[in-house]
Each structure stands twice: as C-alpha cells, then as structure tokens.
C-alpha cells in the first residue's frame, strides 16, 4: 500500500532527474494505481503528447510497465484490447542505490563490467549494440572485451533482458474467479474447537499495518535528507561553479562547509537506505 512519504520520495527522485512533467505523470500513477492513457491524461490535465512523452521516459528507465488486457464491452459486442500502465515503485527507489550497485560490480567483477552497468543505469534500456557503441574506441580488441564483460553480467544475473513492451494478460476464466471468491470466504474467520463444548476465535497482531507505519517514517526521513541535499546544493551553486583557485578565504570556508555537509547527509541517506532494504527484505 502506497503511503504519504514513499510517494513523495519517489516523486522527488523522478523530478530531480527527469523534471516536473515526468514527475507529475509518475505521481498520478503512484496515487491512482494502474491507468489507461486516457485516464492519465484526464487526471494530470496535461496535453496528450506530453503525457505520451513522459510515459516513454518512465518506460525507458524501467519505472513504468505497459501491458495489454482484454476488456469486455457489452452484450453482443466483441471484447477489445486496451493498454494499461502501472508504476514500478521499487525500481524508482533503486536510484538511491546506483553507487552501491556500481561498487558491488567493480569489486566482484571488473572495471569494464562497471562501465557497462553504469551505462544501463544512466539510460535505462540499451541494445547490445548501443552498449558496445558507448566504448571510447572501436578497436576490435576493445569490442571483444566488452562483449565478454557483458556476458559476465548476464551470467551472474546483474543484468537481464527487458520484458515485452506490452505483454498480454489473459482474462481469468469463470472457474478461476469462483475459486478465488470461495477461497477468500473460507479464510475470513478461524474457528477452533476445544473438546465438544467450547468454540473460540484466535486473534493476532496485524504486523503488516505496524510495519507500514514504521516504513512510512523511514521514507519520510529519506525524503527529508534528499530534500536537504538538494537545498544545500542549490544555495551554494555560486561556490560550486567557482574554479578551485578562486575558492580562498571566506569562499573556501563555504565550499569546505558544503563538502562536509554533503558527505554527512549523503552518508546518512545511504545508511538509511540500507535499513530500508533490510526492512523490505530486499
């Protein structure tokens, strides 16, 4: 179940990297759930072409999955196939973990594998040809080496083939629907019989609800840290853009302060994200 702060964190991550329009479409899908293109346009009140472009960006970076499904129309009419879009929330959170992913690949494999992974993290989806084209040289030796590194990543399952652009979800049969309803009814209440006379019900803590509250607060903290990093960088843009030789005196002190604050905030965010991954049984 989506909560207040995990949605805000995801939207902030999308906005920081892809802009407000893409973030608005993402926010709509996070809050409304799976939608058709027409409904996304209706809820966001954005022009059709802008919505399509935003969805393409989100699909390219594996944050939205499109799928086709059969929809019943009316009596005597043939069913039609519609396309729906669903947001992949945890894929968005992975933007916080790019540095970790690169460090793991660099340590366990090699530098070329790290470079290939970095390209995929930056661009979302690439063909093998596009991956090889990112090499700085077109010499055959380099290309062969990159192919070997790509195969290494596939073998250890650090990269995988993208799903079909619009997989088709077949509708459930009537038998499957009735079986699911019967199963839901039979699981509503647990009665235990002790001897012949006593009937009692057992109760337990709803851990999922408590888990959700704790996780929501963790997302809230991650959001606050991300916003503070963005604020500090925005406030000190003038200092950041100065050449190193001009960062002297008071300007040098301001830059050093920013460096320390950024290290503190980003390391705190990284540790908090470690906790979120453990809490989510990553």
mmCIF file of C-alpha atoms in Angstrom:
data_model
loop_
_atom_site.group_PDB
_atom_site.id
_atom_site.type_symbol
_atom_site.label_atom_id
_atom_site.label_comp_id
_atom_site.label_asym_id
_atom_site.label_seq_id
_atom_site.Cartn_x
_atom_site.Cartn_y
_atom_site.Cartn_z
ATOM 1 C CA UNK A 1 0.000 0.000 0.000
ATOM 2 C CA UNK A 2 1.397 3.382 -1.010
ATOM 3 C CA UNK A 3 1.779 5.876 1.820
ATOM 4 C CA UNK A 4 2.310 9.607 2.024
ATOM 5 C CA UNK A 5 6.071 9.744 2.252
ATOM 6 C CA UNK A 6 7.082 6.900 -0.037
ATOM 7 C CA UNK A 7 5.118 8.571 -2.830
ATOM 8 C CA UNK A 8 6.734 11.937 -2.088
ATOM 9 C CA UNK A 9 10.202 10.356 -2.056
ATOM 10 C CA UNK A 10 9.618 8.576 -5.377
ATOM 11 C CA UNK A 11 8.229 11.734 -6.996
ATOM 12 C CA UNK A 12 11.192 13.757 -5.693
ATOM 13 C CA UNK A 13 13.643 11.278 -7.227
ATOM 14 C CA UNK A 14 11.852 11.406 -10.585
ATOM 15 C CA UNK A 15 11.559 15.206 -10.504
ATOM 16 C CA UNK A 16 15.260 15.637 -9.683
ATOM 17 C CA UNK A 17 16.371 13.583 -12.675
ATOM 18 C CA UNK A 18 13.620 13.950 -15.288
ATOM 19 C CA UNK A 19 11.748 17.173 -14.496
ATOM 20 C CA UNK A 20 8.341 18.175 -13.179
ATOM 21 C CA UNK A 21 6.210 16.908 -16.075
ATOM 22 C CA UNK A 22 7.520 13.346 -15.841
ATOM 23 C CA UNK A 23 7.173 13.567 -12.040
ATOM 24 C CA UNK A 24 3.529 14.636 -12.404
ATOM 25 C CA UNK A 25 2.690 11.583 -14.514
ATOM 26 C CA UNK A 26 4.571 9.361 -12.068
ATOM 27 C CA UNK A 27 2.728 10.925 -9.112
ATOM 28 C CA UNK A 28 -0.589 10.254 -10.853
ATOM 29 C CA UNK A 29 0.218 6.562 -11.321
ATOM 30 C CA UNK A 30 1.509 6.200 -7.761
ATOM 31 C CA UNK A 31 -1.656 7.711 -6.293
ATOM 32 C CA UNK A 32 -4.280 6.370 -8.694
ATOM 33 C CA UNK A 33 -2.805 2.961 -9.482
ATOM 34 C CA UNK A 34 -2.843 1.263 -12.875
ATOM 35 C CA UNK A 35 -4.402 3.519 -15.540
ATOM 36 C CA UNK A 36 -5.055 3.758 -19.252
ATOM 37 C CA UNK A 37 -3.515 6.571 -21.279
ATOM 38 C CA UNK A 38 -6.874 8.352 -21.457
ATOM 39 C CA UNK A 39 -7.210 8.332 -17.670
ATOM 40 C CA UNK A 40 -3.652 9.562 -17.130
ATOM 41 C CA UNK A 41 -4.393 12.485 -19.458
ATOM 42 C CA UNK A 42 -7.646 13.156 -17.613
ATOM 43 C CA UNK A 43 -6.129 13.085 -14.127
ATOM 44 C CA UNK A 44 -2.952 15.047 -14.934
ATOM 45 C CA UNK A 45 -4.729 17.556 -17.241
ATOM 46 C CA UNK A 46 -1.647 17.538 -19.469
ATOM 47 C CA UNK A 47 -1.686 17.518 -23.298
ATOM 48 C CA UNK A 48 -1.810 14.058 -24.826
ATOM 49 C CA UNK A 49 1.595 14.322 -26.498
ATOM 50 C CA UNK A 50 3.300 15.438 -23.275
ATOM 51 C CA UNK A 51 1.797 12.516 -21.364
ATOM 52 C CA UNK A 52 2.955 10.072 -24.052
ATOM 53 C CA UNK A 53 6.479 11.501 -23.928
ATOM 54 C CA UNK A 54 6.569 11.263 -20.119
ATOM 55 C CA UNK A 55 5.359 7.654 -20.192
ATOM 56 C CA UNK A 56 8.048 6.779 -22.738
ATOM 57 C CA UNK A 57 10.723 8.246 -20.430
ATOM 58 C CA UNK A 58 9.388 6.245 -17.472
ATOM 59 C CA UNK A 59 9.225 3.031 -19.519
ATOM 60 C CA UNK A 60 12.729 3.609 -20.906
ATOM 61 C CA UNK A 61 14.092 3.757 -17.352
ATOM 62 C CA UNK A 62 12.034 0.760 -16.148
ATOM 63 C CA UNK A 63 9.800 2.806 -13.845
ATOM 64 C CA UNK A 64 6.548 2.019 -15.669
ATOM 65 C CA UNK A 65 5.388 -1.202 -17.326
ATOM 66 C CA UNK A 66 2.729 -1.230 -20.021
ATOM 67 C CA UNK A 67 0.558 -4.285 -20.585
ATOM 68 C CA UNK A 68 -2.394 -5.150 -22.782
ATOM 69 C CA UNK A 69 -5.534 -6.761 -21.456
ATOM 70 C CA UNK A 70 -8.912 -7.770 -22.795
ATOM 71 C CA UNK A 71 -11.875 -5.647 -21.754
ATOM 72 C CA UNK A 72 -15.494 -6.707 -22.078
ATOM 73 C CA UNK A 73 -17.578 -4.049 -23.841
ATOM 74 C CA UNK A 74 -21.222 -5.024 -23.842
ATOM 75 C CA UNK A 75 -23.680 -7.705 -24.771
ATOM 76 C CA UNK A 76 -23.260 -8.790 -28.353
ATOM 77 C CA UNK A 77 -20.062 -6.790 -28.842
ATOM 78 C CA UNK A 78 -16.617 -8.260 -29.279
ATOM 79 C CA UNK A 79 -14.189 -7.569 -26.410
ATOM 80 C CA UNK A 80 -11.467 -5.052 -27.102
ATOM 81 C CA UNK A 81 -7.817 -4.943 -26.060
ATOM 82 C CA UNK A 82 -6.698 -1.924 -24.040
ATOM 83 C CA UNK A 83 -3.252 -0.858 -22.807
ATOM 84 C CA UNK A 84 -2.741 -0.035 -19.131
ATOM 85 C CA UNK A 85 0.261 1.447 -17.353
ATOM 86 C CA UNK A 86 1.495 0.530 -13.897
ATOM 87 C CA UNK A 87 4.289 2.203 -11.940
ATOM 88 C CA UNK A 88 7.169 0.099 -10.530
ATOM 89 C CA UNK A 89 7.742 1.839 -7.201
ATOM 90 C CA UNK A 90 10.770 -0.136 -6.011
ATOM 91 C CA UNK A 91 12.577 0.426 -9.307
ATOM 92 C CA UNK A 92 12.323 4.158 -8.630
ATOM 93 C CA UNK A 93 13.862 3.717 -5.177
ATOM 94 C CA UNK A 94 16.819 1.963 -6.813
ATOM 95 C CA UNK A 95 18.029 5.394 -7.975
ATOM 96 C CA UNK A 96 19.235 5.847 -4.394
ATOM 97 C CA UNK A 97 21.356 2.706 -4.780
ATOM 98 C CA UNK A 98 23.198 3.301 -8.036
ATOM 99 C CA UNK A 99 26.506 3.951 -6.252
ATOM 100 C CA UNK A 100 26.101 0.717 -4.285
ATOM 101 C CA UNK A 101 25.350 -1.296 -7.410
ATOM 102 C CA UNK A 102 28.434 0.081 -9.176
ATOM 103 C CA UNK A 103 30.650 -0.604 -6.153
ATOM 104 C CA UNK A 104 29.452 -4.228 -5.982
ATOM 105 C CA UNK A 105 30.117 -4.850 -9.679
ATOM 106 C CA UNK A 106 33.515 -3.152 -9.529
ATOM 107 C CA UNK A 107 34.525 -5.302 -6.546
ATOM 108 C CA UNK A 108 33.125 -8.639 -7.739
ATOM 109 C CA UNK A 109 33.808 -8.345 -11.486
ATOM 110 C CA UNK A 110 35.915 -5.661 -13.197
ATOM 111 C CA UNK A 111 36.024 -2.048 -14.408
ATOM 112 C CA UNK A 112 34.533 -2.805 -17.829
ATOM 113 C CA UNK A 113 31.553 -4.529 -16.212
ATOM 114 C CA UNK A 114 31.118 -1.462 -14.014
ATOM 115 C CA UNK A 115 31.133 0.819 -17.074
ATOM 116 C CA UNK A 116 28.511 -1.306 -18.829
ATOM 117 C CA UNK A 117 26.307 -1.295 -15.737
ATOM 118 C CA UNK A 118 26.744 2.472 -15.375
ATOM 119 C CA UNK A 119 25.512 2.933 -18.948
ATOM 120 C CA UNK A 120 22.429 0.838 -18.264
ATOM 121 C CA UNK A 121 21.726 2.715 -15.018
ATOM 122 C CA UNK A 122 22.024 6.055 -16.809
ATOM 123 C CA UNK A 123 19.983 5.166 -19.896
ATOM 124 C CA UNK A 124 17.588 2.531 -18.581
ATOM 125 C CA UNK A 125 17.379 0.186 -21.559
ATOM 126 C CA UNK A 126 20.033 -0.375 -24.224
ATOM 127 C CA UNK A 127 20.523 -2.843 -27.030
ATOM 128 C CA UNK A 128 23.785 -4.835 -27.080
ATOM 129 C CA UNK A 129 24.884 -2.659 -29.990
ATOM 130 C CA UNK A 130 24.221 0.534 -28.011
ATOM 131 C CA UNK A 131 26.167 -0.859 -25.063
ATOM 132 C CA UNK A 132 29.153 -1.585 -27.284
ATOM 133 C CA UNK A 133 28.869 1.809 -29.009
ATOM 134 C CA UNK A 134 29.464 3.503 -25.673
ATOM 135 C CA UNK A 135 33.052 2.257 -25.770
ATOM 136 C CA UNK A 136 35.569 5.042 -26.323
ATOM 137 C CA UNK A 137 37.346 3.077 -29.067
ATOM 138 C CA UNK A 138 36.024 0.909 -31.890
ATOM 139 C CA UNK A 139 39.071 -1.326 -31.965
ATOM 140 C CA UNK A 140 38.168 -4.987 -32.262
ATOM 141 C CA UNK A 141 40.030 -5.921 -29.089
ATOM 142 C CA UNK A 142 38.022 -3.451 -27.041
ATOM 143 C CA UNK A 143 34.743 -4.627 -28.557
ATOM 144 C CA UNK A 144 35.560 -8.285 -27.847
ATOM 145 C CA UNK A 145 36.495 -7.425 -24.277
ATOM 146 C CA UNK A 146 33.218 -5.533 -23.777
ATOM 147 C CA UNK A 147 31.240 -8.477 -25.111
ATOM 148 C CA UNK A 148 32.937 -10.750 -22.586
ATOM 149 C CA UNK A 149 32.178 -8.295 -19.782
ATOM 150 C CA UNK A 150 28.533 -8.076 -20.858
ATOM 151 C CA UNK A 151 28.271 -11.875 -20.824
ATOM 152 C CA UNK A 152 29.747 -11.875 -17.288
ATOM 153 C CA UNK A 153 26.994 -9.515 -16.115
ATOM 154 C CA UNK A 154 24.338 -11.730 -17.680
ATOM 155 C CA UNK A 155 25.780 -14.921 -16.167
ATOM 156 C CA UNK A 156 25.742 -13.542 -12.629
ATOM 157 C CA UNK A 157 22.269 -12.083 -13.331
ATOM 158 C CA UNK A 158 23.244 -8.464 -12.664
ATOM 159 C CA UNK A 159 21.512 -7.579 -15.947
ATOM 160 C CA UNK A 160 18.585 -9.233 -17.674
ATOM 161 C CA UNK A 161 16.531 -8.965 -20.817
ATOM 162 C CA UNK A 162 13.712 -6.415 -20.604
ATOM 163 C CA UNK A 163 10.136 -7.751 -20.637
ATOM 164 C CA UNK A 164 7.979 -7.454 -23.748
ATOM 165 C CA UNK A 165 6.850 -3.849 -24.408
ATOM 166 C CA UNK A 166 3.205 -4.731 -23.831
ATOM 167 C CA UNK A 167 2.713 -8.283 -22.531
ATOM 168 C CA UNK A 168 -0.853 -9.543 -22.860
ATOM 169 C CA UNK A 169 -2.672 -10.532 -19.692
ATOM 170 C CA UNK A 170 -5.351 -13.084 -20.485
ATOM 171 C CA UNK A 171 -8.647 -12.637 -18.572
ATOM 172 C CA UNK A 172 -9.429 -15.101 -15.814
ATOM 173 C CA UNK A 173 -11.875 -17.870 -16.559
ATOM 174 C CA UNK A 174 -15.159 -18.072 -14.641
ATOM 175 C CA UNK A 175 -13.893 -21.147 -12.795
ATOM 176 C CA UNK A 176 -10.780 -19.282 -11.590
ATOM 177 C CA UNK A 177 -12.889 -16.311 -10.456
ATOM 178 C CA UNK A 178 -15.322 -18.524 -8.490
ATOM 179 C CA UNK A 179 -12.438 -20.469 -6.897
ATOM 180 C CA UNK A 180 -10.804 -17.247 -5.733
ATOM 181 C CA UNK A 181 -14.065 -15.990 -4.209
ATOM 182 C CA UNK A 182 -14.608 -19.296 -2.365
ATOM 183 C CA UNK A 183 -11.054 -19.186 -1.048
ATOM 184 C CA UNK A 184 -11.493 -15.636 0.237
ATOM 185 C CA UNK A 185 -14.726 -16.502 2.055
ATOM 186 C CA UNK A 186 -13.258 -19.584 3.717
ATOM 187 C CA UNK A 187 -10.287 -17.582 5.067
ATOM 188 C CA UNK A 188 -12.263 -14.799 6.705
ATOM 189 C CA UNK A 189 -12.546 -16.419 10.143
ATOM 190 C CA UNK A 190 -10.572 -19.057 12.026
ATOM 191 C CA UNK A 191 -12.635 -21.156 14.457
ATOM 192 C CA UNK A 192 -11.032 -23.747 16.702
ATOM 193 C CA UNK A 193 -12.992 -26.354 18.619
ATOM 194 C CA UNK A 194 -11.680 -27.375 22.045
ATOM 195 C CA UNK A 195 -13.421 -30.564 23.087
ATOM 196 C CA UNK A 196 -17.133 -30.741 22.295
ATOM 197 C CA UNK A 197 -18.497 -27.646 24.011
ATOM 198 C CA UNK A 198 -16.038 -24.744 23.588
ATOM 199 C CA UNK A 199 -15.705 -22.644 20.454
ATOM 200 C CA UNK A 200 -13.280 -19.736 20.440
ATOM 201 C CA UNK A 201 -11.545 -17.408 17.994
ATOM 202 C CA UNK A 202 -7.864 -16.563 17.879
ATOM 203 C CA UNK A 203 -6.562 -13.040 17.402
ATOM 204 C CA UNK A 204 -3.132 -11.798 16.376
ATOM 205 C CA UNK A 205 -1.270 -8.539 15.815
ATOM 206 C CA UNK A 206 -1.695 -7.079 12.319
ATOM 207 C CA UNK A 207 2.002 -6.808 11.698
ATOM 208 C CA UNK A 208 1.601 -5.515 8.150
ATOM 209 C CA UNK A 209 -0.129 -2.376 9.417
ATOM 210 C CA UNK A 210 2.546 -1.669 12.046
ATOM 211 C CA UNK A 211 5.260 -2.491 9.516
ATOM 212 C CA UNK A 212 3.709 0.037 7.147
ATOM 213 C CA UNK A 213 3.790 2.806 9.759
ATOM 214 C CA UNK A 214 7.453 2.234 10.564
ATOM 215 C CA UNK A 215 8.399 2.027 6.885
ATOM 216 C CA UNK A 216 6.459 5.220 6.173
ATOM 217 C CA UNK A 217 8.551 7.087 8.753
ATOM 218 C CA UNK A 218 11.733 5.727 7.194
ATOM 219 C CA UNK A 219 10.617 7.013 3.796
ATOM 220 C CA UNK A 220 9.828 10.349 5.434
ATOM 221 C CA UNK A 221 13.366 10.576 6.779
ATOM 222 C CA UNK A 222 14.848 9.623 3.404
ATOM 223 C CA UNK A 223 12.728 12.285 1.716
ATOM 224 C CA UNK A 224 13.900 14.942 4.191
ATOM 225 C CA UNK A 225 17.547 14.013 3.659
ATOM 226 C CA UNK A 226 17.171 14.096 -0.128
ATOM 227 C CA UNK A 227 15.453 17.469 0.002
ATOM 228 C CA UNK A 228 18.148 18.864 2.305
ATOM 229 C CA UNK A 229 20.921 17.740 -0.061
ATOM 230 C CA UNK A 230 19.116 19.413 -2.966
ATOM 231 C CA UNK A 231 18.616 22.592 -0.905
ATOM 232 C CA UNK A 232 22.271 22.818 0.139
ATOM 233 C CA UNK A 233 23.473 22.356 -3.450
ATOM 234 C CA UNK A 234 21.017 24.949 -4.752
ATOM 235 C CA UNK A 235 22.035 27.515 -2.115
ATOM 236 C CA UNK A 236 25.730 27.156 -2.921
ATOM 237 C CA UNK A 237 25.600 26.973 -6.731
ATOM 238 C CA UNK A 238 27.801 30.070 -6.941
ATOM 239 C CA UNK A 239 30.551 28.420 -4.881
ATOM 240 C CA UNK A 240 30.279 25.081 -6.713
ATOM 241 C CA UNK A 241 30.789 26.734 -10.093
ATOM 242 C CA UNK A 242 33.839 28.736 -8.993
ATOM 243 C CA UNK A 243 37.230 27.493 -10.218
ATOM 244 C CA UNK A 244 39.301 25.823 -7.496
ATOM 245 C CA UNK A 245 41.921 28.609 -7.426
ATOM 246 C CA UNK A 246 39.256 31.190 -6.524
ATOM 247 C CA UNK A 247 37.914 29.224 -3.542
ATOM 248 C CA UNK A 248 40.001 31.056 -0.970
ATOM 249 C CA UNK A 249 39.255 32.818 2.286
ATOM 250 C CA UNK A 250 35.552 33.011 3.111
ATOM 251 C CA UNK A 251 34.633 31.356 -0.188
ATOM 252 C CA UNK A 252 36.944 28.462 0.596
ATOM 253 C CA UNK A 253 35.338 28.073 4.029
ATOM 254 C CA UNK A 254 31.875 27.986 2.461
ATOM 255 C CA UNK A 255 32.940 25.324 -0.020
ATOM 256 C CA UNK A 256 34.530 23.209 2.729
ATOM 257 C CA UNK A 257 31.368 23.515 4.814
ATOM 258 C CA UNK A 258 29.269 22.385 1.835
ATOM 259 C CA UNK A 259 31.588 19.441 1.237
ATOM 260 C CA UNK A 260 31.299 18.255 4.853
ATOM 261 C CA UNK A 261 27.526 18.771 4.975
ATOM 262 C CA UNK A 262 27.082 16.870 1.721
ATOM 263 C CA UNK A 263 29.217 13.960 2.944
ATOM 264 C CA UNK A 264 27.226 13.819 6.191
ATOM 265 C CA UNK A 265 23.814 13.988 4.540
ATOM 266 C CA UNK A 266 24.585 11.559 1.719
ATOM 267 C CA UNK A 267 26.236 9.018 4.026
ATOM 268 C CA UNK A 268 23.215 9.256 6.353
ATOM 269 C CA UNK A 269 20.908 8.704 3.393
ATOM 270 C CA UNK A 270 22.954 5.692 2.304
ATOM 271 C CA UNK A 271 22.766 4.134 5.785
ATOM 272 C CA UNK A 272 19.046 4.823 5.977
ATOM 273 C CA UNK A 273 18.561 3.196 2.584
ATOM 274 C CA UNK A 274 20.459 0.130 3.850
ATOM 275 C CA UNK A 275 17.909 -0.080 6.656
ATOM 276 C CA UNK A 276 15.012 0.319 4.214
ATOM 277 C CA UNK A 277 16.375 -2.501 2.042
ATOM 278 C CA UNK A 278 16.708 -4.803 5.059
ATOM 279 C CA UNK A 279 13.241 -3.822 6.282
ATOM 280 C CA UNK A 280 11.790 -4.585 2.858
ATOM 281 C CA UNK A 281 13.606 -7.942 2.778
ATOM 282 C CA UNK A 282 15.491 -6.623 -0.264
#
